[in-house]
């Protein structure tokens, strides 16, 4: 089932909203299936809504209203508790017409790669027995945003297949069951495979560094913010980045500037370091980002990638 | 002769409500909700405004009057194949008293939207179905309004696709080879637009694309007229007469549906609709 024509005669930017309405109907169909756990259907829906909000492809209040619509439909069906029924009013046309910043080209791929790496970091924490199910969850959960970006025209079919193929091939090459075969010509990403195979230990608590540098370097603009790398400290198990984020003056844009910040490092020995995203306050300020594993011997520098929403900043940092 | 009202083919529904110390009949018929047992509704409404307990029947009637045309009901209402839905009285959210128990304190004279919808969605499913149909019929009336379409068009389009999709899938199935996928794309017609149903074999399978009026929901799907004898009904022309769709080849691996008039009759034993095709 697919609604391909916007009957509103409105702007093409309504494609994100149209896709979420389509997914709502699919979610209602899915929860009637014995094969789908209702909360998983809800989680998948939220994952797509969050992806479209983060990349400014749908207004956040419209997406949240749609999540509320799904909640209400599930509540009246007894799938979730009746107390979840909110009957919140649908946004007025002024909200639906509200202009949003243009989504830059490549935003979908940028967002997806950060989200995949966020999941890989989580996956590395699971036991070998649990990793298989977590891997299949990863493939399924990421599949929703992939399809959404394709539907709204921000990811080509070929790129969608290629990215999903890389994920499956990487999981398979790392010895983790992805739940299905990879595309025949899909290539695993070496850094993803190595990260999963190496199974980095959990972040140490407390973090006590064995070495540190103070670059005090402004990295550049990212989604209407400016980020500075103040310090980097590490052990062999973990890295701590100290960042300062300054939002622009004036009204803070919805979506990307309030989207969490995702950091990853690829050092000059080819080792990938991943962690979980952090969220800056609306007024900006300091952030501590923890990545794992730490730096081994012989690391002389690294490439730092920061992602916020659908935008990315990459810099090389010597140690 | 014009097409009959949307509710003409929808049978009446009745239920009994516990209303204070009495049990009253609530009946839906001919597009309207009817209360039995309340001879002077306005007097009871005045007493309610002065702080007396508002009878359950009046709460239901007021909620229906205020919210029966809410487009959200198209999303909340049943889809094809769903056995039932609605809040069981004992599971209704704590903010709203159970439908069949007297309220513990005077109800506000104008309950909020949430409270009203919970009240309505606690009725038997036959009433919830008719509530959703009322909203669909109202949406069809308002469809020519550009601001209404702008605000609710995507919701209604998805609701139409969900309800027409399964029937269109079955309609397109005979065009597909064994094992071939049938994909359906159903969208609402623009105001004064033409109904069209087309099919084409592509690399993905047989793709059926349908443009249907929003009124199809209340006039055809709601009364259960969409697939008599396995045929797809496009429109209700007048009482007992419909237009059914028939595929005509218009090229290699391309088809368009044409309208064929047919007469409807209800099977006395099963209550199912049957039809007899009449050629012009």
Coordinates of C-alpha atoms in Angstrom, one line a residue:
Chain A
X1 CA 0.0 0.0 0.0
X2 CA 1.4 3.4 -0.9
X3 CA -0.2 6.8 -1.2
X4 CA 1.8 8.5 -3.9
X5 CA -0.1 11.7 -4.5
X6 CA -0.4 14.5 -2.0
X7 CA -4.2 15.4 -2.2
X8 CA -3.7 18.6 -0.3
X9 CA -2.3 20.5 -3.3
X10 CA 0.3 21.8 -0.8
X11 CA 4.1 21.9 -0.9
X12 CA 6.3 19.0 -1.7
X13 CA 7.7 19.3 1.8
X14 CA 4.6 17.4 3.1
X15 CA 6.2 14.2 1.9
X16 CA 7.6 13.4 5.3
X17 CA 4.2 13.9 6.9
X18 CA 2.6 11.8 4.1
X19 CA 5.1 9.0 4.8
X20 CA 4.3 9.0 8.5
X21 CA 0.6 8.7 7.8
X22 CA 1.3 5.8 5.6
X23 CA 3.5 4.2 8.3
X24 CA 0.7 4.7 10.9
X25 CA -1.6 2.6 8.8
X26 CA 1.0 -0.1 8.4
X27 CA 1.7 -0.1 12.1
X28 CA -2.0 -0.6 12.8
X29 CA -1.9 -3.5 10.3
X30 CA 1.3 -4.9 11.9
X31 CA -0.1 -4.9 15.5
X32 CA -2.9 -7.2 14.3
X33 CA -0.3 -9.7 13.1
X34 CA 0.8 -12.4 15.5
X35 CA 4.4 -12.0 14.2
X36 CA 4.8 -8.4 15.3
X37 CA 5.1 -7.4 19.0
X38 CA 3.1 -4.2 19.4
X39 CA 5.7 -2.3 21.3
X40 CA 8.2 -3.1 18.5
X41 CA 5.8 -1.7 15.9
X42 CA 5.6 1.5 18.0
X43 CA 9.4 1.7 18.4
X44 CA 9.9 1.4 14.7
X45 CA 7.4 4.2 14.1
X46 CA 9.2 6.4 16.6
X47 CA 12.6 5.6 15.0
X48 CA 11.3 6.9 11.6
X49 CA 9.7 10.0 13.2
X50 CA 12.9 10.8 15.0
X51 CA 14.9 10.4 11.8
X52 CA 12.7 12.8 9.9
X53 CA 12.7 15.3 12.7
X54 CA 16.5 15.2 13.1
X55 CA 17.0 15.9 9.4
X56 CA 14.4 18.6 9.2
X57 CA 12.3 16.6 6.8
X58 CA 9.2 17.0 8.9
X59 CA 8.1 19.6 11.5
X60 CA 8.8 18.3 15.0
X61 CA 5.3 19.2 16.3
X62 CA 3.7 17.5 13.3
X63 CA 5.8 14.3 13.8
X64 CA 5.0 14.3 17.6
X65 CA 1.3 14.8 16.8
X66 CA 1.5 11.8 14.5
X67 CA 3.1 9.7 17.2
X68 CA 0.2 10.8 19.4
X69 CA -2.3 9.7 16.7
X70 CA -0.7 6.3 16.7
X71 CA -0.8 6.1 20.5
X72 CA -4.5 7.0 20.4
X73 CA -5.3 4.4 17.8
X74 CA -3.4 1.7 19.7
X75 CA -5.0 2.7 23.0
X76 CA -8.5 2.4 21.6
X77 CA -7.6 -1.0 20.3
X78 CA -6.4 -2.1 23.7
X79 CA -2.8 -2.6 22.4
X80 CA -1.4 -0.1 24.9
X81 CA -3.0 1.1 28.1
X82 CA -6.2 3.2 27.8
X83 CA -4.5 6.0 29.9
X84 CA -2.2 6.7 26.9
X85 CA -5.2 8.1 25.0
X86 CA -4.6 11.8 24.7
X87 CA -6.9 13.1 21.9
X88 CA -4.5 15.9 21.4
X89 CA -5.7 18.2 18.7
X90 CA -4.2 18.0 15.2
X91 CA -2.0 21.1 14.4
X92 CA -3.5 24.0 12.6
X93 CA -2.6 24.8 9.1
X94 CA -0.2 27.6 10.3
X95 CA 1.9 24.9 11.9
X96 CA 1.7 22.6 8.8
X97 CA 2.7 25.5 6.6
X98 CA 5.6 26.6 8.8
X99 CA 8.8 26.9 6.7
X100 CA 11.6 24.6 7.6
X101 CA 15.3 24.9 6.8
X102 CA 16.3 23.1 3.7
X103 CA 17.7 19.7 4.3
X104 CA 21.3 19.6 2.7
X105 CA 22.1 16.9 0.2
X106 CA 23.5 13.8 1.8
X107 CA 21.7 14.4 5.0
X108 CA 20.1 11.0 4.9
X109 CA 23.3 9.1 4.5
X110 CA 25.0 11.2 7.2
X111 CA 22.2 10.6 9.7
X112 CA 22.1 6.9 8.8
X113 CA 25.8 6.3 9.2
X114 CA 25.8 8.0 12.7
X115 CA 22.7 6.0 13.7
X116 CA 24.3 2.7 12.5
X117 CA 27.4 3.4 14.4
X118 CA 25.4 4.2 17.5
X119 CA 23.9 0.8 17.3
X120 CA 27.2 -0.9 16.6
X121 CA 28.5 0.7 19.9
X122 CA 25.5 -0.8 21.7
X123 CA 25.9 -4.1 20.0
X124 CA 29.5 -4.4 21.1
X125 CA 28.3 -4.4 24.8
X126 CA 26.1 -7.4 24.3
X127 CA 27.1 -11.0 25.0
X128 CA 27.7 -13.2 22.0
X129 CA 24.4 -14.9 22.6
X130 CA 22.5 -11.6 22.6
X131 CA 24.3 -10.0 19.8
X132 CA 22.5 -12.0 17.1
X133 CA 19.1 -10.7 18.2
X134 CA 20.5 -7.2 18.6
X135 CA 22.0 -7.4 15.1
X136 CA 18.7 -8.4 13.6
X137 CA 17.0 -5.5 15.5
X138 CA 19.6 -3.1 14.1
X139 CA 18.9 -4.2 10.5
X140 CA 15.1 -3.9 11.1
X141 CA 15.2 -0.6 13.0
X142 CA 17.5 1.1 10.6
X143 CA 15.4 -0.2 7.7
X144 CA 12.5 2.1 8.6
X145 CA 14.4 5.4 8.3
X146 CA 16.1 4.1 5.1
X147 CA 12.7 3.6 3.6
X148 CA 11.5 6.9 4.8
X149 CA 14.4 8.8 3.3
X150 CA 13.9 7.0 0.1
X151 CA 10.2 7.8 0.1
X152 CA 10.8 11.6 0.6
X153 CA 13.4 11.7 -2.1
X154 CA 16.5 12.1 0.0
X155 CA 18.1 8.7 -0.5
X156 CA 18.2 6.9 -3.9
X157 CA 17.1 3.3 -4.1
X158 CA 20.6 2.3 -5.1
X159 CA 22.2 4.1 -2.1
X160 CA 19.6 2.6 0.2
X161 CA 20.4 -0.9 -0.9
X162 CA 24.1 -0.3 -0.8
X163 CA 24.1 1.1 2.8
X164 CA 21.9 -1.7 4.1
X165 CA 24.1 -4.2 2.2
X166 CA 27.2 -2.8 3.9
X167 CA 25.6 -3.2 7.4
X168 CA 24.5 -6.8 6.8
X169 CA 27.9 -7.7 5.2
X170 CA 29.8 -6.1 8.1
X171 CA 27.8 -7.9 10.7
X172 CA 28.3 -11.2 8.9
X173 CA 32.0 -10.6 8.5
X174 CA 32.3 -9.9 12.2
X175 CA 30.7 -13.2 13.0
X176 CA 27.4 -11.7 14.1
X177 CA 24.2 -13.3 12.5
X178 CA 22.4 -10.4 10.7
X179 CA 19.3 -12.6 10.1
X180 CA 19.7 -12.9 6.4
X181 CA 22.2 -12.9 3.6
X182 CA 23.9 -9.8 2.4
X183 CA 23.5 -8.5 -1.2
X184 CA 25.9 -10.4 -3.5
X185 CA 28.0 -7.4 -4.2
X186 CA 27.8 -5.8 -0.8
X187 CA 31.2 -5.0 0.8
X188 CA 31.7 -4.9 4.5
X189 CA 33.3 -1.8 6.0
X190 CA 36.6 -2.7 7.5
X191 CA 36.4 -0.4 10.5
X192 CA 32.9 -1.7 11.4
X193 CA 34.1 -5.3 11.2
X194 CA 37.2 -4.6 13.3
X195 CA 35.2 -2.7 16.0
X196 CA 32.7 -5.6 16.4
X197 CA 35.4 -8.3 16.3
X198 CA 37.6 -6.5 18.9
X199 CA 34.6 -6.2 21.4
X200 CA 36.0 -3.2 23.2
X201 CA 35.4 -3.3 27.0
X202 CA 32.8 -1.0 28.6
X203 CA 33.7 2.5 29.5
X204 CA 35.7 2.7 32.7
X205 CA 34.0 4.3 35.7
X206 CA 35.5 6.6 36.9
X207 CA 37.5 7.7 33.9
X208 CA 41.1 8.4 34.8
X209 CA 43.1 9.4 31.8
X210 CA 46.7 8.4 31.3
X211 CA 47.4 11.0 28.7
X212 CA 45.8 14.1 27.3
X213 CA 46.1 17.0 24.9
X214 CA 44.5 20.5 24.9
X215 CA 44.0 21.4 21.3
X216 CA 41.7 24.4 22.2
X217 CA 40.7 24.4 18.5
X218 CA 37.6 25.7 16.9
X219 CA 36.4 22.9 14.6
X220 CA 33.9 24.8 12.6
X221 CA 30.2 25.2 12.0
X222 CA 27.8 22.3 12.4
X223 CA 24.1 22.6 12.0
X224 CA 24.1 26.3 12.9
X225 CA 26.3 25.8 15.9
X226 CA 30.0 26.3 16.4
X227 CA 32.1 23.6 18.1
X228 CA 35.4 23.8 19.7
X229 CA 37.6 20.8 20.8
X230 CA 38.9 21.9 24.1
X231 CA 40.6 18.8 25.3
X232 CA 41.1 15.1 24.6
X233 CA 42.1 12.6 27.2
X234 CA 42.5 8.8 26.9
X235 CA 43.5 5.5 28.3
X236 CA 43.8 2.3 26.3
X237 CA 40.1 1.6 27.0
X238 CA 38.4 4.9 26.5
X239 CA 38.7 8.4 25.1
X240 CA 37.1 11.5 26.5
X241 CA 36.5 14.5 24.3
X242 CA 35.8 17.9 25.9
X243 CA 33.8 20.0 23.5
X244 CA 32.2 23.4 23.7
X245 CA 29.1 24.0 21.6
X246 CA 27.9 27.5 20.9
X247 CA 24.5 28.0 19.2
X248 CA 23.9 30.9 16.9
X249 CA 22.4 34.1 18.3
X250 CA 18.7 34.5 17.8
X251 CA 16.0 31.8 17.6
X252 CA 17.3 28.3 17.9
X253 CA 16.2 26.2 14.9
X254 CA 14.2 23.2 15.7
X255 CA 15.5 19.8 14.7
X256 CA 19.2 19.8 14.0
X257 CA 20.4 22.2 16.6
X258 CA 18.6 20.4 19.4
X259 CA 19.5 17.0 17.9
X260 CA 22.0 15.1 19.8
X261 CA 25.7 15.3 18.9
X262 CA 27.3 12.0 17.7
X263 CA 31.1 11.7 17.7
X264 CA 33.3 9.1 16.2
X265 CA 37.1 8.8 15.7
X266 CA 39.1 6.9 13.1
X267 CA 42.7 7.0 14.2
X268 CA 45.7 6.7 12.0
X269 CA 46.2 3.0 12.8
X270 CA 42.7 2.3 11.3
X271 CA 41.0 1.8 14.6
X272 CA 37.4 3.0 15.0
X273 CA 36.2 4.5 18.3
X274 CA 32.5 4.9 18.9
X275 CA 30.2 6.0 21.6
X276 CA 26.7 7.3 22.3
X277 CA 25.3 10.7 21.3
X278 CA 25.1 13.5 23.8
X279 CA 22.7 16.4 23.9
X280 CA 23.7 20.0 24.4
X281 CA 21.4 22.3 26.2
X282 CA 19.6 24.9 24.1
X283 CA 22.0 27.6 25.3
X284 CA 25.0 25.4 24.3
X285 CA 27.9 24.9 26.7
X286 CA 30.4 22.2 27.5
X287 CA 30.0 18.5 26.6
X288 CA 31.9 15.4 27.6
X289 CA 31.8 12.7 24.9
X290 CA 33.1 9.2 25.7
X291 CA 34.3 6.8 23.1
X292 CA 35.7 3.3 23.1
X293 CA 38.2 1.8 22.8
X294 CA 41.0 4.1 23.8
X295 CA 44.2 4.8 21.9
X296 CA 46.7 2.1 21.5
X297 CA 50.4 2.7 21.2
X298 CA 51.6 4.4 18.0
X299 CA 48.6 6.6 17.4
X300 CA 49.8 10.0 16.1
X301 CA 46.6 11.5 15.1
X302 CA 43.0 10.9 14.2
X303 CA 40.0 11.9 12.1
X304 CA 37.2 13.2 14.2
X305 CA 33.6 13.2 12.8
X306 CA 30.8 15.0 14.5
X307 CA 27.3 14.5 13.3
X308 CA 24.2 16.4 14.3
X309 CA 21.0 15.6 12.6
X310 CA 21.8 15.3 8.9
X311 CA 24.9 17.4 9.0
X312 CA 28.5 16.4 9.5
X313 CA 31.8 18.0 10.4
X314 CA 35.1 16.2 9.8
X315 CA 38.5 17.3 11.0
X316 CA 42.0 15.8 11.3
X317 CA 43.6 16.2 14.7
X318 CA 47.3 15.5 15.4
X319 CA 48.2 14.2 18.8
Chain B
X1 CA -32.6 10.8 -9.3
X2 CA -29.8 11.7 -7.0
X3 CA -27.8 9.2 -5.0
X4 CA -29.3 8.3 -1.6
X5 CA -27.9 9.7 1.6
X6 CA -24.8 8.1 2.9
X7 CA -26.6 6.5 5.8
X8 CA -29.4 5.0 3.7
X9 CA -27.7 1.5 3.4
X10 CA -26.4 1.5 7.0
X11 CA -28.7 -0.5 9.3
X12 CA -29.9 1.0 12.6
X13 CA -28.1 0.1 15.8
X14 CA -29.4 0.1 19.4
X15 CA -27.9 -0.4 22.8
X16 CA -29.0 0.0 26.4
X17 CA -27.3 2.5 28.7
X18 CA -27.3 2.6 32.5
X19 CA -28.4 6.1 33.1
X20 CA -28.7 7.0 36.7
X21 CA -31.2 4.5 38.2
X22 CA -32.8 3.7 34.9
X23 CA -31.8 1.8 31.7
X24 CA -32.4 3.8 28.5
X25 CA -32.3 2.8 24.9
X26 CA -29.8 4.6 22.7
X27 CA -30.5 4.2 19.0
X28 CA -28.7 5.3 15.8
X29 CA -30.9 5.4 12.8
X30 CA -30.8 7.3 9.5
X31 CA -27.7 9.2 10.4
X32 CA -29.0 10.5 13.8
X33 CA -28.6 9.5 17.4
X34 CA -31.8 9.1 19.3
X35 CA -32.4 9.0 23.0
X36 CA -35.3 7.2 24.6
X37 CA -36.3 8.0 28.2
X38 CA -35.4 11.7 28.2
X39 CA -38.6 13.6 27.5
X40 CA -37.2 17.0 28.2
X41 CA -33.6 17.2 27.2
X42 CA -33.3 20.9 27.5
X43 CA -34.6 20.9 31.1
X44 CA -32.1 18.2 32.0
X45 CA -29.4 20.2 30.4
X46 CA -30.3 23.3 32.4
X47 CA -30.2 21.3 35.6
X48 CA -26.8 20.1 34.6
X49 CA -25.6 23.6 34.1
X50 CA -26.8 24.4 37.7
X51 CA -24.7 21.6 39.1
X52 CA -26.9 18.5 38.9
X53 CA -25.5 15.3 37.6
X54 CA -25.7 15.1 33.8
X55 CA -27.3 11.9 32.8
X56 CA -25.1 9.4 30.9
X57 CA -27.4 9.6 27.8
X58 CA -27.0 13.3 27.6
X59 CA -23.3 13.1 28.0
X60 CA -23.2 10.7 25.0
X61 CA -25.5 12.8 22.9
X62 CA -23.6 16.0 23.6
X63 CA -20.3 14.3 22.9
X64 CA -21.7 13.0 19.6
X65 CA -23.1 16.4 18.6
X66 CA -19.8 18.1 19.3
X67 CA -17.3 15.5 17.9
X68 CA -19.0 13.1 15.5
X69 CA -17.4 15.0 12.5
X70 CA -13.9 15.0 14.0
X71 CA -11.6 13.8 11.2
X72 CA -9.5 12.0 13.9
X73 CA -12.3 9.4 14.0
X74 CA -11.3 8.3 10.5
X75 CA -7.9 7.3 12.0
X76 CA -9.4 5.8 15.2
X77 CA -12.1 3.8 13.4
X78 CA -11.9 0.2 12.4
X79 CA -10.0 -1.0 9.4
X80 CA -11.0 -4.0 7.2
X81 CA -10.8 -7.2 9.1
X82 CA -10.6 -5.7 12.6
X83 CA -12.8 -7.6 15.0
X84 CA -13.6 -4.6 17.3
X85 CA -12.3 -1.7 19.2
X86 CA -13.3 0.8 21.8
X87 CA -12.7 1.4 25.5
X88 CA -14.2 -1.2 27.9
X89 CA -16.0 0.8 30.6
X90 CA -13.8 -0.6 33.3
X91 CA -10.6 0.4 31.4
X92 CA -11.7 4.0 30.5
X93 CA -9.1 6.5 31.7
X94 CA -9.6 7.7 35.3
X95 CA -10.5 11.2 34.2
X96 CA -13.7 10.0 32.7
X97 CA -16.1 8.1 34.8
X98 CA -17.2 4.7 33.5
X99 CA -19.9 5.0 31.0
X100 CA -22.3 2.9 32.9
X101 CA -21.7 4.4 36.4
X102 CA -23.1 7.7 37.5
X103 CA -20.4 10.4 37.7
X104 CA -19.2 11.1 41.3
X105 CA -19.4 14.8 40.9
X106 CA -21.2 17.1 38.5
X107 CA -19.7 16.9 35.0
X108 CA -18.5 20.1 33.4
X109 CA -21.1 21.5 31.1
X110 CA -18.7 21.2 28.1
X111 CA -16.4 18.3 28.6
X112 CA -13.1 18.5 26.8
X113 CA -12.4 16.8 23.6
X114 CA -10.5 13.9 25.2
X115 CA -13.3 13.2 27.7
X116 CA -15.9 13.4 24.9
X117 CA -14.0 11.0 22.6
X118 CA -13.5 8.5 25.4
X119 CA -17.2 8.6 26.2
X120 CA -18.0 8.0 22.5
X121 CA -15.4 5.3 22.1
X122 CA -16.7 3.5 25.1
X123 CA -20.0 2.8 23.2
X124 CA -20.5 -0.6 21.6
X125 CA -18.5 -1.0 18.4
X126 CA -21.6 -0.8 16.2
X127 CA -21.9 2.8 17.4
X128 CA -18.2 3.5 17.0
X129 CA -18.5 2.3 13.4
X130 CA -21.3 4.7 12.7
X131 CA -19.5 7.5 14.5
X132 CA -16.5 7.0 12.2
X133 CA -18.8 6.9 9.1
X134 CA -20.4 10.2 10.2
X135 CA -16.9 11.7 10.3
X136 CA -16.1 10.2 6.9
X137 CA -19.3 11.6 5.4
X138 CA -18.6 15.0 6.8
X139 CA -15.1 14.9 5.4
X140 CA -16.5 14.2 2.0
X141 CA -18.7 17.2 2.3
X142 CA -15.8 19.4 3.3
X143 CA -13.4 18.0 0.8
X144 CA -13.8 20.9 -1.7
X145 CA -12.5 23.3 1.0
X146 CA -8.7 23.9 0.3
X147 CA -7.9 24.7 3.9
X148 CA -9.7 21.5 5.1
X149 CA -7.8 19.4 2.6
X150 CA -4.5 21.1 3.6
X151 CA -5.1 20.3 7.2
X152 CA -6.6 16.8 6.9
X153 CA -5.9 15.6 3.4
X154 CA -3.0 13.4 4.2
X155 CA -4.9 11.8 7.1
X156 CA -7.9 11.1 5.0
X157 CA -5.8 9.9 2.1
X158 CA -4.1 7.3 4.3
X159 CA -7.4 6.3 5.8
X160 CA -8.9 5.8 2.3
X161 CA -5.9 3.8 1.2
X162 CA -6.1 1.6 4.2
X163 CA -9.7 0.7 3.6
X164 CA -9.7 0.6 -0.2
X165 CA -6.3 -1.2 -0.5
X166 CA -7.4 -4.7 0.4
X167 CA -10.4 -4.7 -2.0
X168 CA -8.3 -3.2 -4.8
X169 CA -5.6 -5.8 -4.2
X170 CA -8.2 -8.5 -4.6
X171 CA -9.5 -6.7 -7.7
X172 CA -6.1 -6.6 -9.2
X173 CA -5.2 -10.2 -8.3
X174 CA -6.6 -11.8 -11.5
X175 CA -4.3 -9.7 -13.7
X176 CA -1.2 -11.1 -12.0
X177 CA 0.5 -14.3 -12.8
X178 CA 0.9 -17.0 -10.1
X179 CA 3.3 -15.7 -7.6
X180 CA 3.4 -12.2 -9.0
X181 CA 3.2 -9.4 -6.6
X182 CA 0.2 -7.0 -6.7
X183 CA 1.0 -3.5 -5.4
X184 CA -1.8 -1.0 -4.7
X185 CA -1.6 2.8 -4.7
X186 CA -4.9 4.4 -3.6
X187 CA -5.3 8.2 -3.4
X188 CA -8.2 10.5 -3.0
X189 CA -9.6 12.3 -6.1
X190 CA -9.2 16.1 -6.1
X191 CA -12.6 17.9 -5.8
X192 CA -14.6 17.3 -9.0
X193 CA -11.9 14.9 -10.2
X194 CA -12.6 11.8 -12.1
X195 CA -12.5 8.3 -10.5
X196 CA -9.8 6.2 -12.2
X197 CA -8.5 2.8 -11.6
X198 CA -5.6 1.6 -13.7
X199 CA -3.2 -1.3 -13.6
X200 CA 0.2 -1.8 -15.2
X201 CA 2.7 -4.6 -15.1
X202 CA 6.1 -3.2 -14.0
X203 CA 9.4 -4.6 -12.8
X204 CA 7.8 -4.8 -9.3
X205 CA 4.7 -6.7 -10.3
X206 CA 1.2 -5.6 -11.2
X207 CA 0.7 -2.1 -9.9
X208 CA -2.9 -0.9 -9.3
X209 CA -3.3 2.8 -9.1
X210 CA -6.7 4.1 -8.0
X211 CA -8.1 7.6 -7.5
X212 CA -11.3 7.4 -5.5
X213 CA -13.5 10.1 -4.0
X214 CA -13.5 10.5 -0.2
X215 CA -17.2 9.8 -0.3
X216 CA -16.4 6.2 -1.3
X217 CA -15.6 5.6 2.4
X218 CA -19.1 6.5 3.7
X219 CA -21.2 5.6 0.7
X220 CA -19.6 2.3 -0.4
X221 CA -17.1 0.9 2.2
X222 CA -19.0 1.9 5.3
X223 CA -22.3 0.2 4.4
X224 CA -20.4 -2.9 3.4
X225 CA -21.0 -2.5 -0.3
X226 CA -17.4 -2.5 -1.6
X227 CA -17.2 -6.1 -2.8
X228 CA -20.5 -7.8 -3.4
X229 CA -19.8 -11.2 -5.0
X230 CA -16.1 -10.4 -5.2
X231 CA -16.6 -7.4 -7.5
X232 CA -15.2 -3.9 -6.7
X233 CA -17.9 -1.3 -6.4
X234 CA -16.8 2.2 -7.5
X235 CA -20.0 4.1 -6.6
X236 CA -23.5 3.9 -5.4
X237 CA -25.8 5.4 -8.0
X238 CA -29.2 5.2 -6.4
X239 CA -30.8 2.9 -4.0
X240 CA -30.1 -0.7 -5.1
X241 CA -27.9 0.3 -8.0
X242 CA -24.1 0.5 -8.1
X243 CA -21.3 0.9 -10.6
X244 CA -18.9 -2.0 -10.5
X245 CA -15.4 -2.0 -12.0
X246 CA -14.3 -4.3 -14.9
X247 CA -10.9 -4.5 -16.3
X248 CA -10.3 -3.6 -19.9
X249 CA -7.0 -4.0 -21.6
X250 CA -5.7 -0.7 -23.0
X251 CA -2.2 -1.9 -24.1
X252 CA 0.4 -4.5 -23.4
X253 CA 0.3 -5.2 -19.7
X254 CA -1.9 -2.1 -19.1
X255 CA -5.5 -2.0 -18.0
X256 CA -8.1 0.5 -17.1
X257 CA -11.3 -0.2 -15.1
X258 CA -14.5 0.7 -16.7
X259 CA -17.8 1.2 -14.9
X260 CA -20.6 -1.3 -15.3
X261 CA -24.0 -0.7 -13.8
X262 CA -25.3 -3.4 -11.5
X263 CA -28.2 -4.0 -9.1
X264 CA -27.8 -4.9 -5.5
X265 CA -29.9 -7.2 -3.4
X266 CA -29.4 -8.4 0.0
X267 CA -29.3 -12.2 0.7
X268 CA -32.1 -12.8 3.2
X269 CA -30.3 -15.6 4.9
X270 CA -26.8 -14.2 5.3
X271 CA -27.5 -10.5 5.0
X272 CA -24.7 -10.3 2.4
X273 CA -25.0 -8.0 -0.6
X274 CA -25.2 -9.6 -4.0
X275 CA -25.4 -8.1 -7.4
X276 CA -26.6 -8.6 -10.8
X277 CA -24.7 -6.9 -13.7
X278 CA -26.9 -5.0 -16.1
X279 CA -25.3 -4.0 -19.5
X280 CA -26.3 -0.6 -21.0

